[in-house]
């Protein structure tokens, strides 16, 4: 393991300890390789691992300047900066001493359902910014649960250890104490199980499944704060909230032909009229796609 290049060890850490997607691992490893190559030219010699603690904000600005000259967009530059912070921290940097560099301004997108890759990017970014690995695993699991199962944030944080062991479905208690069973995608189940394995607090049947930093119940505000930071860095709309992940779950299912009554059950809506709003949302999204793709639209 120690004979492997530092970027490769970083990639293995992302996969083994942080449960990152294959796409994120490839992108972050590529960023680490580019940064080391740049620093070798910039500093005029080989870059040892302990030397990375000396990387300054000026060094990072110079690196990003080169990358921007190569055509890197604002959104990609912000994501690359996040990868650099994760790499420097892995290399042994003190989080409090890491160079603080404001990310580039990004153009706000119009409010719309979050695309699947945006939902994953949001969860990954929020997780990458977490203070501790187990909190990163928690945030990743919660956000995937909101998008992959359509839960309200209050429903997610109200889950207890009684949900374990996880199966093909998850029993959720919603508004007015109504319960429903929602399908649990394998990716979501793996994320929750990884969090449970990493959580330093005991998971008991009558205690919250998702815990706060000090071991108490996870406050919804902690997830909302993580999402606010992630959406600003990724250039997503201010309407990209934890609840928007639930909206996107519904819109994407409807766009793939889901029955309104089945969707009503999955979302835990008391009235079908609450579910019917997604027909208008989905139609508006399809019209946006049509206008963007049709040359005479």
mmCIF file of C-alpha atoms in Angstrom:
data_model
loop_
_atom_site.group_PDB
_atom_site.id
_atom_site.type_symbol
_atom_site.label_atom_id
_atom_site.label_comp_id
_atom_site.label_asym_id
_atom_site.label_seq_id
_atom_site.Cartn_x
_atom_site.Cartn_y
_atom_site.Cartn_z
ATOM 1 C CA UNK A 1 0.000 0.000 0.000
ATOM 2 C CA UNK A 2 2.748 2.477 0.957
ATOM 3 C CA UNK A 3 4.510 1.818 -2.366
ATOM 4 C CA UNK A 4 1.540 3.122 -4.299
ATOM 5 C CA UNK A 5 1.622 6.718 -5.612
ATOM 6 C CA UNK A 6 -0.116 9.203 -3.338
ATOM 7 C CA UNK A 7 -3.007 9.901 -5.774
ATOM 8 C CA UNK A 8 -3.698 6.146 -6.000
ATOM 9 C CA UNK A 9 -3.709 5.806 -2.223
ATOM 10 C CA UNK A 10 -6.074 8.795 -2.108
ATOM 11 C CA UNK A 11 -8.386 7.070 -4.607
ATOM 12 C CA UNK A 12 -8.400 3.852 -2.570
ATOM 13 C CA UNK A 13 -9.210 5.872 0.552
ATOM 14 C CA UNK A 14 -12.173 7.479 -1.223
ATOM 15 C CA UNK A 15 -13.536 4.112 -2.242
ATOM 16 C CA UNK A 16 -12.802 2.184 0.954
ATOM 17 C CA UNK A 17 -13.330 4.783 3.698
ATOM 18 C CA UNK A 18 -15.577 7.393 2.095
ATOM 19 C CA UNK A 19 -17.698 5.122 -0.140
ATOM 20 C CA UNK A 20 -17.451 7.504 -3.066
ATOM 21 C CA UNK A 21 -18.837 6.646 -6.495
ATOM 22 C CA UNK A 22 -16.486 5.368 -9.206
ATOM 23 C CA UNK A 23 -17.008 8.646 -11.100
ATOM 24 C CA UNK A 24 -15.986 10.771 -8.122
ATOM 25 C CA UNK A 25 -12.963 8.573 -7.405
ATOM 26 C CA UNK A 26 -11.715 8.936 -10.979
ATOM 27 C CA UNK A 27 -12.280 12.688 -10.987
ATOM 28 C CA UNK A 28 -10.609 13.281 -7.604
ATOM 29 C CA UNK A 29 -7.625 11.079 -8.438
ATOM 30 C CA UNK A 30 -7.165 12.944 -11.735
ATOM 31 C CA UNK A 31 -7.254 16.252 -9.847
ATOM 32 C CA UNK A 32 -4.589 15.001 -7.398
ATOM 33 C CA UNK A 33 -2.333 13.944 -10.277
ATOM 34 C CA UNK A 34 -2.761 17.306 -12.014
ATOM 35 C CA UNK A 35 -2.077 19.242 -8.820
ATOM 36 C CA UNK A 36 1.146 17.339 -8.095
ATOM 37 C CA UNK A 37 2.343 17.827 -11.675
ATOM 38 C CA UNK A 38 1.600 21.541 -11.452
ATOM 39 C CA UNK A 39 3.343 21.941 -8.087
ATOM 40 C CA UNK A 40 6.425 20.139 -9.405
ATOM 41 C CA UNK A 41 6.670 22.709 -12.207
ATOM 42 C CA UNK A 42 5.616 25.592 -9.971
ATOM 43 C CA UNK A 43 8.101 24.784 -7.200
ATOM 44 C CA UNK A 44 10.824 23.512 -9.504
ATOM 45 C CA UNK A 45 11.317 20.033 -8.076
ATOM 46 C CA UNK A 46 9.737 16.801 -6.791
ATOM 47 C CA UNK A 47 6.877 17.192 -4.337
ATOM 48 C CA UNK A 48 7.057 15.044 -1.220
ATOM 49 C CA UNK A 49 3.889 14.257 0.738
ATOM 50 C CA UNK A 50 4.921 16.324 3.747
ATOM 51 C CA UNK A 51 5.568 19.312 1.470
ATOM 52 C CA UNK A 52 1.862 19.480 0.644
ATOM 53 C CA UNK A 53 1.269 21.037 4.051
ATOM 54 C CA UNK A 54 2.986 24.148 2.634
ATOM 55 C CA UNK A 55 0.537 24.622 -0.244
ATOM 56 C CA UNK A 56 -0.755 28.185 -0.051
ATOM 57 C CA UNK A 57 -3.815 29.995 -1.348
ATOM 58 C CA UNK A 58 -1.521 31.681 -3.902
ATOM 59 C CA UNK A 59 -0.401 28.264 -5.150
ATOM 60 C CA UNK A 60 -4.005 27.179 -5.591
ATOM 61 C CA UNK A 61 -4.934 30.398 -7.380
ATOM 62 C CA UNK A 62 -2.059 29.812 -9.794
ATOM 63 C CA UNK A 63 -3.183 26.230 -10.356
ATOM 64 C CA UNK A 64 -6.793 27.237 -11.000
ATOM 65 C CA UNK A 65 -5.618 29.957 -13.359
ATOM 66 C CA UNK A 66 -3.860 27.338 -15.462
ATOM 67 C CA UNK A 67 -6.911 25.111 -15.394
ATOM 68 C CA UNK A 68 -9.187 27.978 -16.405
ATOM 69 C CA UNK A 69 -6.889 28.681 -19.372
ATOM 70 C CA UNK A 70 -7.467 25.054 -20.341
ATOM 71 C CA UNK A 71 -11.194 25.719 -20.515
ATOM 72 C CA UNK A 72 -12.398 24.714 -17.049
ATOM 73 C CA UNK A 73 -15.868 26.129 -16.294
ATOM 74 C CA UNK A 74 -16.791 27.893 -13.070
ATOM 75 C CA UNK A 75 -18.845 24.940 -11.855
ATOM 76 C CA UNK A 76 -16.054 22.465 -12.636
ATOM 77 C CA UNK A 77 -13.478 24.758 -11.006
ATOM 78 C CA UNK A 78 -15.531 24.834 -7.803
ATOM 79 C CA UNK A 79 -15.741 21.050 -7.793
ATOM 80 C CA UNK A 80 -12.007 20.752 -8.501
ATOM 81 C CA UNK A 81 -11.276 22.994 -5.538
ATOM 82 C CA UNK A 82 -13.295 20.650 -3.330
ATOM 83 C CA UNK A 83 -11.257 17.694 -4.637
ATOM 84 C CA UNK A 84 -8.019 19.553 -3.837
ATOM 85 C CA UNK A 85 -9.123 20.239 -0.260
ATOM 86 C CA UNK A 86 -9.994 16.569 0.211
ATOM 87 C CA UNK A 87 -6.619 15.514 -1.229
ATOM 88 C CA UNK A 88 -4.597 17.907 0.916
ATOM 89 C CA UNK A 89 -6.486 16.788 4.006
ATOM 90 C CA UNK A 90 -5.807 13.140 3.139
ATOM 91 C CA UNK A 91 -2.127 13.914 2.628
ATOM 92 C CA UNK A 92 -1.886 14.980 6.244
ATOM 93 C CA UNK A 93 -2.927 18.592 6.216
ATOM 94 C CA UNK A 94 -4.545 20.084 9.289
ATOM 95 C CA UNK A 95 -8.093 21.004 8.317
ATOM 96 C CA UNK A 96 -7.818 24.293 10.220
ATOM 97 C CA UNK A 97 -4.595 25.148 8.364
ATOM 98 C CA UNK A 98 -5.710 24.249 4.834
ATOM 99 C CA UNK A 99 -5.622 27.270 2.509
ATOM 100 C CA UNK A 100 -9.005 28.961 2.328
ATOM 101 C CA UNK A 101 -9.812 29.986 -1.191
ATOM 102 C CA UNK A 102 -13.196 31.310 -2.246
ATOM 103 C CA UNK A 103 -14.595 29.298 -5.116
ATOM 104 C CA UNK A 104 -15.444 30.986 -8.425
ATOM 105 C CA UNK A 105 -18.838 32.562 -8.859
ATOM 106 C CA UNK A 106 -21.235 30.366 -10.746
ATOM 107 C CA UNK A 107 -24.331 31.329 -12.653
ATOM 108 C CA UNK A 108 -27.478 30.333 -10.815
ATOM 109 C CA UNK A 109 -29.596 27.852 -12.736
ATOM 110 C CA UNK A 110 -33.332 28.261 -13.088
ATOM 111 C CA UNK A 111 -35.435 26.417 -10.522
ATOM 112 C CA UNK A 112 -36.226 22.952 -11.864
ATOM 113 C CA UNK A 113 -36.224 19.343 -10.727
ATOM 114 C CA UNK A 114 -32.728 18.219 -9.790
ATOM 115 C CA UNK A 115 -31.269 15.881 -12.393
ATOM 116 C CA UNK A 116 -30.033 12.509 -11.095
ATOM 117 C CA UNK A 117 -26.373 13.455 -11.564
ATOM 118 C CA UNK A 118 -26.991 16.745 -9.729
ATOM 119 C CA UNK A 119 -28.598 14.921 -6.804
ATOM 120 C CA UNK A 120 -25.574 12.622 -6.555
ATOM 121 C CA UNK A 121 -23.156 15.553 -6.909
ATOM 122 C CA UNK A 122 -25.023 17.427 -4.157
ATOM 123 C CA UNK A 123 -24.760 14.447 -1.806
ATOM 124 C CA UNK A 124 -21.099 13.890 -2.644
ATOM 125 C CA UNK A 125 -20.184 17.536 -2.119
ATOM 126 C CA UNK A 126 -22.001 17.760 1.212
ATOM 127 C CA UNK A 127 -20.297 14.550 2.325
ATOM 128 C CA UNK A 128 -16.854 15.730 1.200
ATOM 129 C CA UNK A 129 -17.180 18.850 3.338
ATOM 130 C CA UNK A 130 -18.040 16.919 6.528
ATOM 131 C CA UNK A 131 -15.664 17.244 9.489
ATOM 132 C CA UNK A 132 -15.352 13.529 10.218
ATOM 133 C CA UNK A 133 -15.624 10.368 8.077
ATOM 134 C CA UNK A 134 -18.639 9.045 9.969
ATOM 135 C CA UNK A 135 -20.469 12.372 9.501
ATOM 136 C CA UNK A 136 -19.587 12.228 5.813
ATOM 137 C CA UNK A 137 -21.118 8.737 5.639
ATOM 138 C CA UNK A 138 -24.202 10.013 7.498
ATOM 139 C CA UNK A 139 -24.809 12.993 5.210
ATOM 140 C CA UNK A 140 -24.266 10.830 2.124
ATOM 141 C CA UNK A 141 -26.789 8.262 3.406
ATOM 142 C CA UNK A 142 -29.435 10.817 4.419
ATOM 143 C CA UNK A 143 -29.327 12.723 1.123
ATOM 144 C CA UNK A 144 -29.444 9.532 -0.943
ATOM 145 C CA UNK A 145 -32.411 8.450 1.159
ATOM 146 C CA UNK A 146 -34.275 11.699 0.450
ATOM 147 C CA UNK A 147 -33.698 11.407 -3.285
ATOM 148 C CA UNK A 148 -33.785 7.618 -3.676
ATOM 149 C CA UNK A 149 -36.869 6.987 -1.533
ATOM 150 C CA UNK A 150 -38.671 10.348 -1.581
ATOM 151 C CA UNK A 151 -38.626 10.885 2.178
ATOM 152 C CA UNK A 152 -39.271 14.187 3.904
ATOM 153 C CA UNK A 153 -36.266 15.331 5.963
ATOM 154 C CA UNK A 154 -38.343 14.958 9.138
ATOM 155 C CA UNK A 155 -39.166 11.364 8.206
ATOM 156 C CA UNK A 156 -35.515 10.522 7.634
ATOM 157 C CA UNK A 157 -34.242 11.923 10.941
ATOM 158 C CA UNK A 158 -37.144 10.241 12.799
ATOM 159 C CA UNK A 159 -35.995 6.755 11.760
ATOM 160 C CA UNK A 160 -34.771 4.609 14.636
ATOM 161 C CA UNK A 161 -32.550 1.588 14.950
ATOM 162 C CA UNK A 162 -35.693 -0.520 14.583
ATOM 163 C CA UNK A 163 -35.274 -0.045 10.816
ATOM 164 C CA UNK A 164 -32.283 -2.396 10.982
ATOM 165 C CA UNK A 165 -31.472 -4.799 9.510
ATOM 166 C CA UNK A 166 -32.432 -3.197 6.215
ATOM 167 C CA UNK A 167 -34.454 -5.108 3.662
ATOM 168 C CA UNK A 168 -35.998 -4.426 0.292
ATOM 169 C CA UNK A 169 -38.394 -1.887 1.817
ATOM 170 C CA UNK A 170 -38.265 0.652 4.613
ATOM 171 C CA UNK A 171 -41.180 1.448 6.941
ATOM 172 C CA UNK A 172 -41.584 5.209 7.321
ATOM 173 C CA UNK A 173 -43.788 7.190 9.691
ATOM 174 C CA UNK A 174 -45.092 10.322 7.992
ATOM 175 C CA UNK A 175 -47.542 13.087 8.762
ATOM 176 C CA UNK A 176 -50.347 12.316 11.195
ATOM 177 C CA UNK A 177 -48.349 9.220 12.238
ATOM 178 C CA UNK A 178 -49.324 7.382 9.058
ATOM 179 C CA UNK A 179 -46.888 4.602 8.133
ATOM 180 C CA UNK A 180 -45.934 3.465 4.660
ATOM 181 C CA UNK A 181 -43.434 1.077 3.139
ATOM 182 C CA UNK A 182 -41.081 2.485 0.514
ATOM 183 C CA UNK A 183 -38.731 0.475 -1.733
ATOM 184 C CA UNK A 184 -35.072 0.778 -0.770
ATOM 185 C CA UNK A 185 -32.664 0.925 -3.694
ATOM 186 C CA UNK A 186 -29.479 -1.129 -3.253
ATOM 187 C CA UNK A 187 -27.321 2.024 -3.456
ATOM 188 C CA UNK A 188 -29.310 3.644 -0.649
ATOM 189 C CA UNK A 189 -29.167 0.507 1.479
ATOM 190 C CA UNK A 190 -25.370 0.272 1.037
ATOM 191 C CA UNK A 191 -24.997 3.956 2.017
ATOM 192 C CA UNK A 192 -27.042 3.515 5.204
ATOM 193 C CA UNK A 193 -25.178 0.342 6.154
ATOM 194 C CA UNK A 194 -21.831 2.104 5.626
ATOM 195 C CA UNK A 195 -22.988 4.899 7.935
ATOM 196 C CA UNK A 196 -24.117 2.402 10.602
ATOM 197 C CA UNK A 197 -20.711 0.676 10.436
ATOM 198 C CA UNK A 198 -18.882 4.014 10.821
ATOM 199 C CA UNK A 199 -21.125 5.634 13.451
ATOM 200 C CA UNK A 200 -19.306 5.893 16.814
ATOM 201 C CA UNK A 201 -22.602 5.878 18.725
ATOM 202 C CA UNK A 202 -24.493 2.691 19.457
ATOM 203 C CA UNK A 203 -27.533 2.050 17.287
ATOM 204 C CA UNK A 204 -30.383 0.802 19.482
ATOM 205 C CA UNK A 205 -33.905 -0.041 18.339
ATOM 206 C CA UNK A 206 -35.463 2.779 20.360
ATOM 207 C CA UNK A 207 -32.818 5.428 19.546
ATOM 208 C CA UNK A 208 -32.435 7.609 16.430
ATOM 209 C CA UNK A 209 -30.765 5.913 13.486
ATOM 210 C CA UNK A 210 -29.101 9.133 12.323
ATOM 211 C CA UNK A 211 -27.132 10.858 15.057
ATOM 212 C CA UNK A 212 -25.863 14.398 15.509
ATOM 213 C CA UNK A 213 -22.192 15.217 16.001
ATOM 214 C CA UNK A 214 -22.485 14.793 19.784
ATOM 215 C CA UNK A 215 -24.572 11.645 19.664
ATOM 216 C CA UNK A 216 -28.047 13.128 20.009
ATOM 217 C CA UNK A 217 -30.788 13.055 17.370
ATOM 218 C CA UNK A 218 -29.695 14.509 14.041
ATOM 219 C CA UNK A 219 -31.247 17.995 13.705
ATOM 220 C CA UNK A 220 -32.755 18.640 10.257
ATOM 221 C CA UNK A 221 -30.900 21.967 10.237
ATOM 222 C CA UNK A 222 -27.577 20.161 9.988
ATOM 223 C CA UNK A 223 -28.611 18.575 6.683
ATOM 224 C CA UNK A 224 -30.125 21.833 5.413
ATOM 225 C CA UNK A 225 -26.855 23.643 6.196
ATOM 226 C CA UNK A 226 -24.820 21.022 4.324
ATOM 227 C CA UNK A 227 -27.137 21.322 1.309
ATOM 228 C CA UNK A 228 -26.923 25.141 1.315
ATOM 229 C CA UNK A 229 -23.129 24.980 1.175
ATOM 230 C CA UNK A 230 -23.142 22.300 -1.520
ATOM 231 C CA UNK A 231 -25.659 24.036 -3.783
ATOM 232 C CA UNK A 232 -23.735 27.324 -3.601
ATOM 233 C CA UNK A 233 -20.526 25.572 -4.607
ATOM 234 C CA UNK A 234 -22.208 23.649 -7.425
ATOM 235 C CA UNK A 235 -24.180 26.615 -8.754
ATOM 236 C CA UNK A 236 -27.579 25.065 -8.151
ATOM 237 C CA UNK A 237 -30.755 27.050 -7.540
ATOM 238 C CA UNK A 238 -31.587 28.434 -4.097
ATOM 239 C CA UNK A 239 -34.641 26.187 -4.287
ATOM 240 C CA UNK A 240 -32.347 23.159 -4.144
ATOM 241 C CA UNK A 241 -33.225 22.057 -0.622
ATOM 242 C CA UNK A 242 -33.543 18.673 1.081
ATOM 243 C CA UNK A 243 -37.252 18.799 0.254
ATOM 244 C CA UNK A 244 -36.408 19.444 -3.410
ATOM 245 C CA UNK A 245 -34.780 16.009 -3.497
ATOM 246 C CA UNK A 246 -38.180 14.541 -2.616
ATOM 247 C CA UNK A 247 -39.797 16.613 -5.383
ATOM 248 C CA UNK A 248 -37.217 15.344 -7.851
ATOM 249 C CA UNK A 249 -37.840 11.742 -6.781
ATOM 250 C CA UNK A 250 -41.523 12.218 -7.589
ATOM 251 C CA UNK A 251 -40.956 14.083 -10.846
ATOM 252 C CA UNK A 252 -38.478 11.551 -12.203
ATOM 253 C CA UNK A 253 -40.732 8.618 -11.332
ATOM 254 C CA UNK A 254 -43.682 10.322 -13.017
ATOM 255 C CA UNK A 255 -41.558 11.058 -16.075
ATOM 256 C CA UNK A 256 -40.799 7.336 -16.301
ATOM 257 C CA UNK A 257 -44.474 6.440 -16.334
ATOM 258 C CA UNK A 258 -45.278 5.898 -12.654
ATOM 259 C CA UNK A 259 -48.986 5.687 -11.807
ATOM 260 C CA UNK A 260 -50.306 8.651 -9.834
ATOM 261 C CA UNK A 261 -51.956 6.440 -7.227
ATOM 262 C CA UNK A 262 -48.764 4.441 -6.710
ATOM 263 C CA UNK A 263 -46.789 7.671 -6.426
ATOM 264 C CA UNK A 264 -49.293 8.968 -3.870
ATOM 265 C CA UNK A 265 -48.632 5.889 -1.735
ATOM 266 C CA UNK A 266 -44.851 6.232 -2.038
ATOM 267 C CA UNK A 267 -44.930 9.889 -1.015
ATOM 268 C CA UNK A 268 -47.439 9.400 1.806
ATOM 269 C CA UNK A 269 -49.861 12.024 0.468
ATOM 270 C CA UNK A 270 -53.276 11.985 2.117
ATOM 271 C CA UNK A 271 -54.892 13.463 -0.992
ATOM 272 C CA UNK A 272 -54.311 12.654 -4.661
ATOM 273 C CA UNK A 273 -54.488 16.377 -5.417
ATOM 274 C CA UNK A 274 -51.180 16.811 -3.564
ATOM 275 C CA UNK A 275 -49.585 14.306 -5.930
ATOM 276 C CA UNK A 276 -51.163 15.735 -9.086
ATOM 277 C CA UNK A 277 -49.013 18.857 -8.809
ATOM 278 C CA UNK A 278 -46.122 16.780 -10.176
ATOM 279 C CA UNK A 279 -47.894 16.328 -13.495
ATOM 280 C CA UNK A 280 -47.517 20.073 -14.082
ATOM 281 C CA UNK A 281 -43.915 20.058 -12.874
ATOM 282 C CA UNK A 282 -43.012 17.188 -15.179
ATOM 283 C CA UNK A 283 -44.754 18.813 -18.152
ATOM 284 C CA UNK A 284 -42.844 22.045 -17.523
ATOM 285 C CA UNK A 285 -39.568 20.126 -17.365
ATOM 286 C CA UNK A 286 -40.316 18.317 -20.637
ATOM 287 C CA UNK A 287 -41.157 21.649 -22.275
ATOM 288 C CA UNK A 288 -37.790 23.050 -21.140
ATOM 289 C CA UNK A 289 -36.045 20.039 -22.707
ATOM 290 C CA UNK A 290 -38.046 20.472 -25.921
ATOM 291 C CA UNK A 291 -37.205 24.166 -26.182
ATOM 292 C CA UNK A 292 -33.525 23.494 -25.591
ATOM 293 C CA UNK A 293 -33.331 20.701 -28.161
ATOM 294 C CA UNK A 294 -35.695 21.814 -30.942
ATOM 295 C CA UNK A 295 -34.100 24.276 -33.395
ATOM 296 C CA UNK A 296 -37.408 26.088 -34.042
ATOM 297 C CA UNK A 297 -38.902 25.950 -30.563
#
